[in-house]
């Protein structure tokens, strides 16, 4: 009886020791587990507090290359209609040998800036995001007559002539010159320069330069 009791006591002590040991191991695991997670949280929090690495601004040469890639930048278009009267052989014998054409000409004038003319010294940039830009002078790229919308209102020839076959062509050539002159008088070059600056300002803002000053060149017809 005494031996059985002693055996039970020994088994009981072993069970208690096993439970206690498991508890200690679990406690140690729980105690060490948060060490990793808080460390990651702290690292993340510190990274969030640090200022982001600033993106370097492109230098002046790189900015010029970006602008020159636009080449001939068309920024203004004027549509003008002109009535042209072209005649020859008028006078006392006009009824016999005269020739006259009345043309309604419809034309377009396109102007802009040829950015391929820019050189490195045309752009000066500063680290604080300021840029000073000298654009080429605006110019007229195209003056054209829209033949589909242009038409002859009247053509009169003398009784003794078949008329000059080139008279209408000359009238159209004259119309083209007058349409271009009218566009210049209406300010097509000034509008082209203004629109070019707006476009380039937006481009430089995308490159990181938000304070842009333009140095004006003299427009050329």
Coordinates of N, CA and C in Angstrom, one line a residue:
X1 N 0.8 -1.2 0.0 CA 0.0 0.0 0.0 C 0.9 1.2 0.0
X2 N 1.9 1.3 0.8 CA 2.8 2.4 0.9 C 3.5 2.6 -0.4
X3 N 3.9 1.5 -1.1 CA 4.6 1.6 -2.4 C 3.7 2.2 -3.5
X4 N 2.4 1.8 -3.5 CA 1.4 2.3 -4.5 C 1.2 3.8 -4.3
X5 N 1.2 4.2 -3.0 CA 1.0 5.6 -2.7 C 2.2 6.4 -3.2
X6 N 3.3 5.9 -2.9 CA 4.5 6.6 -3.3 C 4.6 6.7 -4.9
X7 N 4.2 5.7 -5.6 CA 4.2 5.7 -7.0 C 3.2 6.8 -7.6
X8 N 2.1 6.9 -6.9 CA 1.1 7.9 -7.3 C 1.6 9.3 -7.1
X9 N 2.3 9.5 -6.0 CA 2.9 10.8 -5.7 C 4.0 11.2 -6.7
X10 N 4.8 10.2 -7.1 CA 5.8 10.4 -8.1 C 5.2 10.8 -9.5
X11 N 4.2 10.1 -9.9 CA 3.5 10.3 -11.2 C 2.9 11.7 -11.1
X12 N 2.3 12.1 -10.0 CA 1.6 13.4 -9.9 C 2.6 14.5 -10.0
X13 N 3.8 14.3 -9.4 CA 4.8 15.3 -9.5 C 5.3 15.5 -10.9
X14 N 5.5 14.3 -11.6 CA 5.9 14.4 -13.0 C 4.9 15.2 -13.9
X15 N 3.6 14.9 -13.7 CA 2.6 15.6 -14.5 C 2.6 17.1 -14.2
X16 N 2.7 17.5 -12.9 CA 2.8 18.9 -12.5 C 4.0 19.6 -13.2
X17 N 5.1 18.9 -13.1 CA 6.4 19.4 -13.7 C 6.2 19.6 -15.2
X18 N 5.6 18.7 -15.9 CA 5.4 18.8 -17.3 C 4.5 20.0 -17.7
X19 N 3.4 20.1 -16.9 CA 2.5 21.3 -17.2 C 3.2 22.6 -16.9
X20 N 4.0 22.6 -15.9 CA 4.7 23.9 -15.5 C 5.7 24.2 -16.6
X21 N 6.4 23.2 -17.1 CA 7.5 23.4 -18.2 C 6.8 23.9 -19.5
X22 N 5.7 23.3 -19.8 CA 5.0 23.8 -21.0 C 4.6 25.2 -20.9
X23 N 4.1 25.5 -19.7 CA 3.7 26.9 -19.5 C 4.8 27.9 -19.6
X24 N 6.0 27.5 -19.1 CA 7.2 28.4 -19.1 C 7.6 28.6 -20.6
X25 N 7.6 27.5 -21.4 CA 8.0 27.6 -22.8 C 7.0 28.5 -23.6
X26 N 5.7 28.3 -23.3 CA 4.7 29.1 -24.0 C 4.9 30.6 -23.7
X27 N 5.2 30.8 -22.4 CA 5.4 32.2 -21.9 C 6.6 32.8 -22.6
X28 N 7.6 32.0 -22.7 CA 8.8 32.6 -23.4 C 8.6 32.9 -24.8
X29 N 7.8 32.0 -25.5 CA 7.5 32.2 -26.9 C 6.7 33.5 -27.1
X30 N 5.7 33.6 -26.2 CA 4.8 34.8 -26.3 C 5.6 36.1 -26.0
X31 N 6.6 36.0 -25.1 CA 7.4 37.1 -24.7 C 8.3 37.6 -25.8
X32 N 8.8 36.6 -26.6 CA 9.8 36.9 -27.6 C 9.1 37.3 -29.0
X33 N 7.9 36.8 -29.2 CA 7.2 37.1 -30.5 C 7.0 38.6 -30.8
X34 N 6.5 39.4 -29.8 CA 6.3 40.8 -30.1 C 7.6 41.6 -30.5
X35 N 8.7 41.0 -30.1 CA 10.0 41.7 -30.4 C 10.1 42.0 -31.9
X36 N 9.7 41.0 -32.7 CA 9.9 41.1 -34.2 C 8.9 42.1 -34.7
X37 N 7.6 42.0 -34.4 CA 6.5 42.8 -34.9 C 6.7 44.3 -34.6
X38 N 6.9 44.6 -33.3 CA 7.1 46.0 -33.0 C 8.3 46.6 -33.7
X39 N 9.3 45.8 -33.8 CA 10.5 46.3 -34.5 C 10.2 46.8 -35.9
X40 N 9.3 45.9 -36.7 CA 8.9 46.3 -38.0 C 8.0 47.5 -38.0
X41 N 7.1 47.6 -37.0 CA 6.3 48.8 -36.9 C 7.0 50.0 -36.7
X42 N 8.0 50.0 -35.8 CA 8.8 51.2 -35.5 C 9.6 51.6 -36.7
X43 N 10.1 50.6 -37.5 CA 10.9 50.9 -38.7 C 10.0 51.6 -39.7
X44 N 8.8 51.1 -39.8 CA 7.8 51.7 -40.8 C 7.5 53.1 -40.4
X45 N 7.2 53.3 -39.1 CA 6.8 54.6 -38.6 C 7.9 55.6 -38.8
X46 N 9.2 55.2 -38.6 CA 10.3 56.1 -38.8 C 10.4 56.4 -40.2
X47 N 10.3 55.5 -41.1 CA 10.4 55.7 -42.6 C 9.3 56.7 -43.0
X48 N 8.1 56.6 -42.4 CA 7.0 57.5 -42.8 C 7.3 58.9 -42.3
X49 N 8.0 59.1 -41.2 CA 8.4 60.4 -40.7 C 9.5 61.1 -41.5
X50 N 10.3 60.3 -42.2 CA 11.4 60.9 -42.9 C 10.9 61.5 -44.2
X51 N 11.5 62.7 -44.6 CA 11.0 63.4 -45.8 C 11.4 62.5 -47.1
X52 N 10.5 62.5 -48.1 CA 10.8 61.7 -49.3 C 12.0 62.3 -50.0
X53 N 12.7 61.4 -50.7 CA 13.9 61.7 -51.4 C 13.5 62.6 -52.6
X54 N 14.0 63.9 -52.7 CA 13.6 64.7 -53.8 C 14.1 64.3 -55.2
X55 N 13.2 64.4 -56.2 CA 13.5 64.1 -57.5 C 14.4 65.2 -58.1
X56 N 15.6 64.8 -58.6 CA 16.5 65.9 -59.2 C 15.9 66.5 -60.4
X57 N 16.0 67.8 -60.5 CA 15.5 68.6 -61.7 C 16.4 68.4 -62.8
X58 N 15.9 68.3 -64.1 CA 16.8 68.2 -65.2 C 17.6 69.5 -65.4
X59 N 18.8 69.4 -65.9 CA 19.6 70.6 -66.1 C 19.1 71.3 -67.4
X60 N 19.7 72.5 -67.6 CA 19.3 73.3 -68.7 C 19.4 72.6 -70.1
X61 N 20.5 71.9 -70.3 CA 20.7 71.2 -71.6 C 19.6 70.2 -71.8
X62 N 19.2 69.4 -70.8 CA 18.1 68.4 -70.9 C 16.8 69.1 -71.2
X63 N 16.6 70.3 -70.6 CA 15.3 71.0 -70.8 C 15.3 71.4 -72.3
X64 N 16.4 72.0 -72.8 CA 16.4 72.4 -74.2 C 16.2 71.2 -75.1
X65 N 16.7 70.1 -74.8 CA 16.5 68.9 -75.7 C 15.0 68.5 -75.7
X66 N 14.4 68.6 -74.5 CA 12.9 68.3 -74.5 C 12.1 69.3 -75.3
X67 N 12.5 70.5 -75.2 CA 11.7 71.6 -76.0 C 12.0 71.4 -77.5
X68 N 13.2 71.2 -77.9 CA 13.6 71.1 -79.3 C 12.9 69.9 -80.0
X69 N 12.6 68.9 -79.2 CA 11.9 67.7 -79.7 C 10.5 68.1 -80.3
X70 N 10.0 69.2 -79.9 CA 8.7 69.7 -80.4 C 8.8 70.2 -81.8
X71 N 10.0 70.6 -82.2 CA 10.3 71.2 -83.5 C 9.4 72.4 -83.9
X72 N 8.7 72.3 -85.0 CA 7.9 73.4 -85.4 C 6.5 73.3 -84.7
X73 N 6.4 74.1 -83.7 CA 5.2 74.1 -82.9 C 4.2 75.1 -83.4
X74 N 3.1 74.6 -84.0 CA 2.0 75.4 -84.6 C 1.1 75.8 -83.5
X75 N 0.9 77.1 -83.2 CA 0.1 77.5 -82.1 C -0.9 78.5 -82.4
X76 N -1.0 79.0 -83.7 CA -2.1 79.9 -84.1 C -2.5 79.7 -85.5
X77 N -3.8 79.7 -85.7 CA -4.3 79.6 -87.1 C -5.4 80.6 -87.3
X78 N -5.3 81.4 -88.4 CA -6.3 82.4 -88.7 C -6.9 82.0 -90.0
X79 N -8.2 82.1 -90.1 CA -8.9 81.9 -91.4 C -9.5 83.2 -91.9
X80 N -9.2 83.6 -93.1 CA -9.5 84.9 -93.6 C -10.1 84.8 -95.0
X81 N -11.1 85.6 -95.3 CA -11.7 85.6 -96.6 C -11.5 87.0 -97.3
X82 N -11.1 87.0 -98.5 CA -10.7 88.2 -99.2 C -11.4 88.2 -100.6
X83 N -11.9 89.4 -101.0 CA -12.4 89.6 -102.4 C -11.3 90.3 -103.2
X84 N -10.9 89.6 -104.3 CA -9.8 90.1 -105.1 C -10.4 90.4 -106.5
X85 N -10.1 91.6 -107.0 CA -10.4 92.0 -108.4 C -9.2 92.1 -109.2
X86 N -9.0 91.3 -110.2 CA -7.8 91.3 -111.0 C -8.2 91.6 -112.4
X87 N -7.6 92.6 -113.0 CA -8.0 93.0 -114.4 C -6.8 93.5 -115.2
X88 N -7.0 93.5 -116.5 CA -6.0 94.0 -117.4 C -6.7 94.5 -118.7
X89 N -6.0 95.3 -119.4 CA -6.6 95.8 -120.7 C -7.7 96.7 -120.5
X90 N -7.9 97.3 -119.4 CA -9.0 98.2 -119.2 C -8.6 99.6 -119.7
X91 N -9.6 100.4 -119.9 CA -9.5 101.7 -120.5 C -10.4 102.0 -121.6
X92 N -10.0 102.8 -122.6 CA -10.9 103.1 -123.7 C -11.3 101.9 -124.5
X93 N -10.4 101.0 -124.6 CA -10.7 99.8 -125.4 C -11.0 98.5 -124.5
X94 N -11.3 98.8 -123.3 CA -11.6 97.7 -122.4 C -12.8 96.8 -122.8
X95 N -13.7 97.4 -123.5 CA -14.9 96.7 -123.9 C -14.5 95.7 -125.0
X96 N -13.4 95.9 -125.7 CA -12.9 95.1 -126.8 C -11.8 94.1 -126.3
X97 N -10.9 94.6 -125.6 CA -9.7 93.8 -125.2 C -9.5 93.6 -123.7
X98 N -10.4 94.1 -122.9 CA -10.3 94.0 -121.5 C -10.5 92.6 -120.9
X99 N -10.0 92.3 -119.7 CA -10.2 91.1 -119.1 C -10.3 91.3 -117.6
X100 N -11.2 90.7 -116.9 CA -11.5 91.1 -115.5 C -12.0 89.8 -114.8
X101 N -11.5 89.6 -113.6 CA -12.0 88.5 -112.8 C -12.2 88.9 -111.3
X102 N -13.3 88.5 -110.7 CA -13.6 88.8 -109.3 C -13.5 87.5 -108.6
X103 N -12.6 87.4 -107.6 CA -12.4 86.1 -106.9 C -12.7 86.3 -105.4
X104 N -13.5 85.4 -104.9 CA -13.6 85.3 -103.4 C -12.7 84.2 -102.9
X105 N -11.7 84.7 -102.2 CA -10.6 83.7 -101.8 C -10.8 83.4 -100.3
X106 N -10.7 82.2 -100.0 CA -10.8 81.7 -98.6 C -9.5 81.1 -98.2
X107 N -8.8 81.6 -97.2 CA -7.4 81.1 -96.9 C -7.1 80.9 -95.5
X108 N -6.1 80.2 -95.2 CA -5.7 79.9 -93.8 C -4.2 80.3 -93.6
X109 N -3.9 80.9 -92.5 CA -2.6 81.3 -92.1 C -2.2 80.6 -90.8
X110 N -1.2 79.8 -90.8 CA -0.7 79.0 -89.6 C 0.6 79.6 -89.2
X111 N 0.7 79.9 -87.9 CA 1.9 80.5 -87.3 C 2.3 79.7 -86.1
X112 N 3.6 79.9 -85.7 CA 4.1 79.2 -84.5 C 5.5 79.5 -84.3
X113 N 6.2 78.6 -83.6 CA 7.6 78.8 -83.2 C 8.4 77.6 -83.6
X114 N 9.5 77.9 -84.2 CA 10.4 76.8 -84.6 C 11.4 76.5 -83.5
X115 N 11.0 75.6 -82.6 CA 11.8 75.3 -81.4 C 13.1 74.6 -81.8
X116 N 13.3 74.1 -83.0 CA 14.5 73.4 -83.3 C 15.7 74.4 -83.4
X117 N 15.3 75.7 -83.5 CA 16.4 76.8 -83.5 C 17.0 77.1 -82.2
X118 N 16.4 76.5 -81.1 CA 16.9 76.8 -79.8 C 18.3 76.3 -79.5
X119 N 19.1 77.0 -78.7 CA 20.4 76.5 -78.3 C 20.5 76.4 -76.8
X120 N 21.5 75.8 -76.3 CA 21.6 75.6 -74.8 C 21.5 76.8 -74.0
X121 N 22.0 78.0 -74.5 CA 22.0 79.2 -73.7 C 20.6 79.8 -73.7
X122 N 19.6 79.3 -74.4 CA 18.3 79.8 -74.4 C 17.5 79.4 -73.2
X123 N 18.0 78.5 -72.4 CA 17.3 78.1 -71.2 C 18.3 78.2 -70.0
X124 N 17.9 78.9 -69.0 CA 18.7 79.0 -67.7 C 17.8 78.5 -66.6
X125 N 18.3 77.5 -65.9 CA 17.5 76.9 -64.8 C 18.2 77.1 -63.5
X126 N 17.4 77.2 -62.4 CA 18.0 77.3 -61.0 C 17.5 76.1 -60.2
X127 N 18.2 75.8 -59.1 CA 17.8 74.6 -58.3 C 16.5 74.8 -57.6
X128 N 16.0 76.0 -57.4 CA 14.8 76.3 -56.7 C 13.6 76.2 -57.6
X129 N 13.7 75.7 -58.8 CA 12.6 75.4 -59.7 C 12.3 76.6 -60.6
X130 N 13.1 77.6 -60.7 CA 12.9 78.7 -61.6 C 13.6 78.4 -62.9
X131 N 13.0 78.9 -64.0 CA 13.6 78.8 -65.3 C 13.4 80.1 -66.1
X132 N 14.4 80.4 -66.9 CA 14.4 81.6 -67.8 C 14.6 81.1 -69.2
X133 N 13.6 81.4 -70.0 CA 13.5 80.8 -71.4 C 13.4 81.9 -72.4
X134 N 14.3 81.8 -73.4 CA 14.2 82.6 -74.6 C 13.7 81.8 -75.8
X135 N 12.5 82.0 -76.2 CA 12.0 81.2 -77.4 C 12.3 81.9 -78.7
X136 N 12.5 81.2 -79.7 CA 12.6 81.8 -81.1 C 11.4 82.7 -81.4
X137 N 11.6 83.7 -82.2 CA 10.5 84.6 -82.6 C 9.5 83.8 -83.3
X138 N 8.2 84.1 -83.1 CA 7.1 83.4 -83.9 C 7.2 83.8 -85.3
X139 N 6.7 82.9 -86.2 CA 6.8 83.1 -87.6 C 5.6 82.4 -88.3
X140 N 5.3 82.8 -89.5 CA 4.3 82.2 -90.3 C 4.9 80.9 -91.0
X141 N 4.2 79.8 -90.7 CA 4.6 78.6 -91.3 C 4.0 78.3 -92.7
X142 N 2.7 78.6 -92.7 CA 1.9 78.3 -94.0 C 0.9 79.3 -94.2
X143 N 0.8 79.8 -95.5 CA -0.4 80.6 -95.9 C -0.9 79.9 -97.2
X144 N -2.1 79.5 -97.1 CA -2.7 78.7 -98.2 C -4.1 79.1 -98.6
X145 N -4.5 78.9 -99.8 CA -5.8 79.2 -100.3 C -6.6 77.9 -100.4
X146 N -7.8 77.9 -99.8 CA -8.6 76.7 -99.8 C -9.4 76.7 -101.1
X147 N -9.0 75.9 -102.1 CA -9.6 75.9 -103.4 C -11.1 75.5 -103.4
X148 N -11.4 74.6 -102.4 CA -12.8 74.1 -102.3 C -13.7 75.2 -101.9
X149 N -13.2 76.2 -101.1 CA -14.1 77.2 -100.6 C -13.9 78.6 -101.4
X150 N -12.9 78.6 -102.2 CA -12.7 79.8 -103.0 C -13.4 79.7 -104.4
X151 N -13.9 80.8 -104.9 CA -14.7 80.7 -106.1 C -14.6 82.1 -106.9
X152 N -14.9 82.0 -108.2 CA -14.9 83.2 -109.0 C -16.3 83.7 -109.1
X153 N -16.5 84.9 -108.7 CA -17.8 85.5 -108.7 C -18.2 86.0 -110.1
X154 N -17.2 86.6 -110.8 CA -17.5 87.1 -112.1 C -16.3 87.1 -113.0
X155 N -16.5 86.8 -114.3 CA -15.4 86.9 -115.2 C -15.9 87.6 -116.5
X156 N -15.2 88.7 -116.8 CA -15.6 89.5 -118.0 C -14.5 89.6 -119.0
X157 N -14.7 89.3 -120.2 CA -13.7 89.5 -121.3 C -14.3 90.4 -122.4
X158 N -13.3 91.1 -123.1 CA -13.7 92.0 -124.2 C -14.2 91.2 -125.4
X159 N -14.9 91.9 -126.3 CA -15.5 91.2 -127.4 C -14.4 90.6 -128.3
X160 N -13.2 91.1 -128.3 CA -12.2 90.6 -129.2 C -11.1 89.9 -128.5
X161 N -11.3 89.4 -127.4 CA -10.3 88.6 -126.6 C -10.9 87.4 -125.9
X162 N -10.1 86.4 -125.8 CA -10.6 85.2 -125.1 C -10.2 85.2 -123.6
X163 N -9.5 86.3 -123.3 CA -9.1 86.4 -121.9 C -7.8 85.7 -121.6
X164 N -7.1 86.2 -120.5 CA -5.8 85.6 -120.1 C -6.1 84.4 -119.2
X165 N -5.6 83.3 -119.7 CA -5.8 82.0 -118.9 C -5.1 82.0 -117.6
X166 N -4.1 82.9 -117.4 CA -3.4 83.0 -116.1 C -4.0 84.0 -115.2
X167 N -5.0 84.7 -115.6 CA -5.5 85.8 -114.8 C -6.0 85.3 -113.4
X168 N -6.8 84.3 -113.5 CA -7.3 83.7 -112.2 C -6.2 83.2 -111.3
X169 N -5.2 82.6 -111.9 CA -4.0 82.2 -111.1 C -3.3 83.3 -110.4
X170 N -3.2 84.4 -111.1 CA -2.6 85.6 -110.6 C -3.5 86.2 -109.5
X171 N -4.8 86.1 -109.6 CA -5.7 86.6 -108.6 C -5.6 85.8 -107.3
X172 N -5.4 84.5 -107.5 CA -5.2 83.6 -106.3 C -3.9 83.9 -105.6
X173 N -2.9 84.2 -106.4 CA -1.6 84.5 -105.8 C -1.6 85.8 -105.0
X174 N -2.3 86.8 -105.6 CA -2.5 88.0 -104.9 C -3.4 87.9 -103.7
X175 N -4.3 87.0 -103.7 CA -5.2 86.7 -102.6 C -4.4 86.1 -101.4
X176 N -3.5 85.3 -101.8 CA -2.6 84.6 -100.7 C -1.8 85.7 -100.0
X177 N -1.2 86.6 -100.8 CA -0.4 87.7 -100.2 C -1.3 88.6 -99.3
X178 N -2.5 88.9 -99.8 CA -3.4 89.8 -99.0 C -3.9 89.1 -97.7
X179 N -4.1 87.8 -97.8 CA -4.6 87.1 -96.7 C -3.5 87.0 -95.6
X180 N -2.3 86.8 -96.0 CA -1.2 86.8 -95.1 C -1.0 88.1 -94.4
X181 N -1.1 89.2 -95.2 CA -1.0 90.5 -94.7 C -2.1 90.8 -93.7
X182 N -3.3 90.4 -94.0 CA -4.4 90.6 -93.1 C -4.2 89.8 -91.7
X183 N -3.6 88.6 -91.8 CA -3.4 87.9 -90.6 C -2.3 88.6 -89.7
X184 N -1.3 89.1 -90.4 CA -0.3 89.8 -89.7 C -0.8 91.0 -89.0
X185 N -1.7 91.7 -89.7 CA -2.3 92.9 -89.1 C -3.2 92.6 -87.9
X186 N -3.9 91.4 -88.0 CA -4.8 90.9 -86.9 C -4.0 90.4 -85.7
X187 N -2.7 90.2 -85.8 CA -1.9 89.8 -84.7 C -1.6 88.3 -84.6
X188 N -1.5 87.6 -85.7 CA -1.3 86.2 -85.7 C 0.0 85.8 -85.1
X189 N 1.1 86.6 -85.3 CA 2.4 86.3 -84.7 C 2.3 86.5 -83.2
X190 N 1.7 87.6 -82.7 CA 1.6 87.8 -81.3 C 0.8 86.6 -80.6
X191 N -0.3 86.2 -81.3 CA -1.1 85.1 -80.7 C -0.3 83.8 -80.7
X192 N 0.5 83.6 -81.7 CA 1.3 82.4 -81.8 C 2.4 82.4 -80.7
X193 N 3.0 83.5 -80.4 CA 4.0 83.6 -79.3 C 3.4 83.4 -78.0
X194 N 2.2 84.0 -77.8 CA 1.5 83.8 -76.5 C 1.2 82.3 -76.2
X195 N 0.6 81.7 -77.3 CA 0.2 80.3 -77.1 C 1.4 79.4 -76.9
X196 N 2.5 79.7 -77.6 CA 3.7 78.9 -77.5 C 4.2 79.0 -76.0
X197 N 4.2 80.1 -75.4 CA 4.6 80.3 -74.0 C 3.8 79.5 -73.1
X198 N 2.5 79.5 -73.3 CA 1.6 78.7 -72.5 C 1.9 77.2 -72.6
X199 N 2.2 76.7 -73.8 CA 2.5 75.3 -74.0 C 3.8 75.0 -73.4
X200 N 4.8 75.8 -73.5 CA 6.2 75.5 -73.0 C 6.1 75.6 -71.4
X201 N 5.3 76.5 -70.9 CA 5.2 76.6 -69.5 C 4.6 75.3 -68.9
X202 N 3.6 74.8 -69.5 CA 3.1 73.5 -69.1 C 4.1 72.4 -69.2
X203 N 4.9 72.4 -70.2 CA 5.9 71.3 -70.4 C 7.0 71.4 -69.2
X204 N 7.4 72.7 -68.9 CA 8.4 72.8 -67.9 C 7.8 72.5 -66.5
X205 N 6.6 72.7 -66.3 CA 5.9 72.4 -65.0 C 6.0 70.9 -64.8
X206 N 5.8 70.1 -65.9 CA 5.9 68.7 -65.9 C 7.3 68.2 -65.5
X207 N 8.3 69.0 -65.9 CA 9.7 68.7 -65.7 C 10.1 69.2 -64.3
X208 N 9.2 69.9 -63.6 CA 9.6 70.3 -62.2 C 9.8 71.8 -62.1
X209 N 9.8 72.5 -63.1 CA 10.0 74.0 -63.1 C 8.7 74.7 -63.1
X210 N 8.3 75.2 -62.0 CA 7.0 75.9 -61.8 C 7.0 77.4 -61.9
X211 N 8.2 78.0 -61.9 CA 8.3 79.4 -62.0 C 9.1 79.8 -63.2
X212 N 8.4 80.1 -64.3 CA 9.0 80.3 -65.6 C 8.9 81.7 -66.1
X213 N 10.0 82.3 -66.5 CA 10.0 83.6 -67.1 C 10.5 83.6 -68.5
X214 N 9.7 84.2 -69.4 CA 10.1 84.2 -70.8 C 10.8 85.5 -71.2
X215 N 11.8 85.4 -72.0 CA 12.5 86.5 -72.5 C 12.1 86.6 -74.0
X216 N 11.5 87.7 -74.3 CA 10.8 87.8 -75.6 C 11.8 88.2 -76.8
X217 N 11.7 87.5 -77.8 CA 12.4 87.8 -79.1 C 11.5 88.6 -80.0
X218 N 12.1 89.2 -80.9 CA 11.3 90.1 -81.9 C 10.7 89.2 -82.9
X219 N 9.3 89.2 -83.1 CA 8.6 88.4 -84.1 C 9.1 88.8 -85.5
X220 N 9.2 87.8 -86.4 CA 9.6 88.1 -87.8 C 8.5 87.6 -88.7
X221 N 8.0 88.4 -89.7 CA 7.0 87.9 -90.6 C 7.4 86.7 -91.4

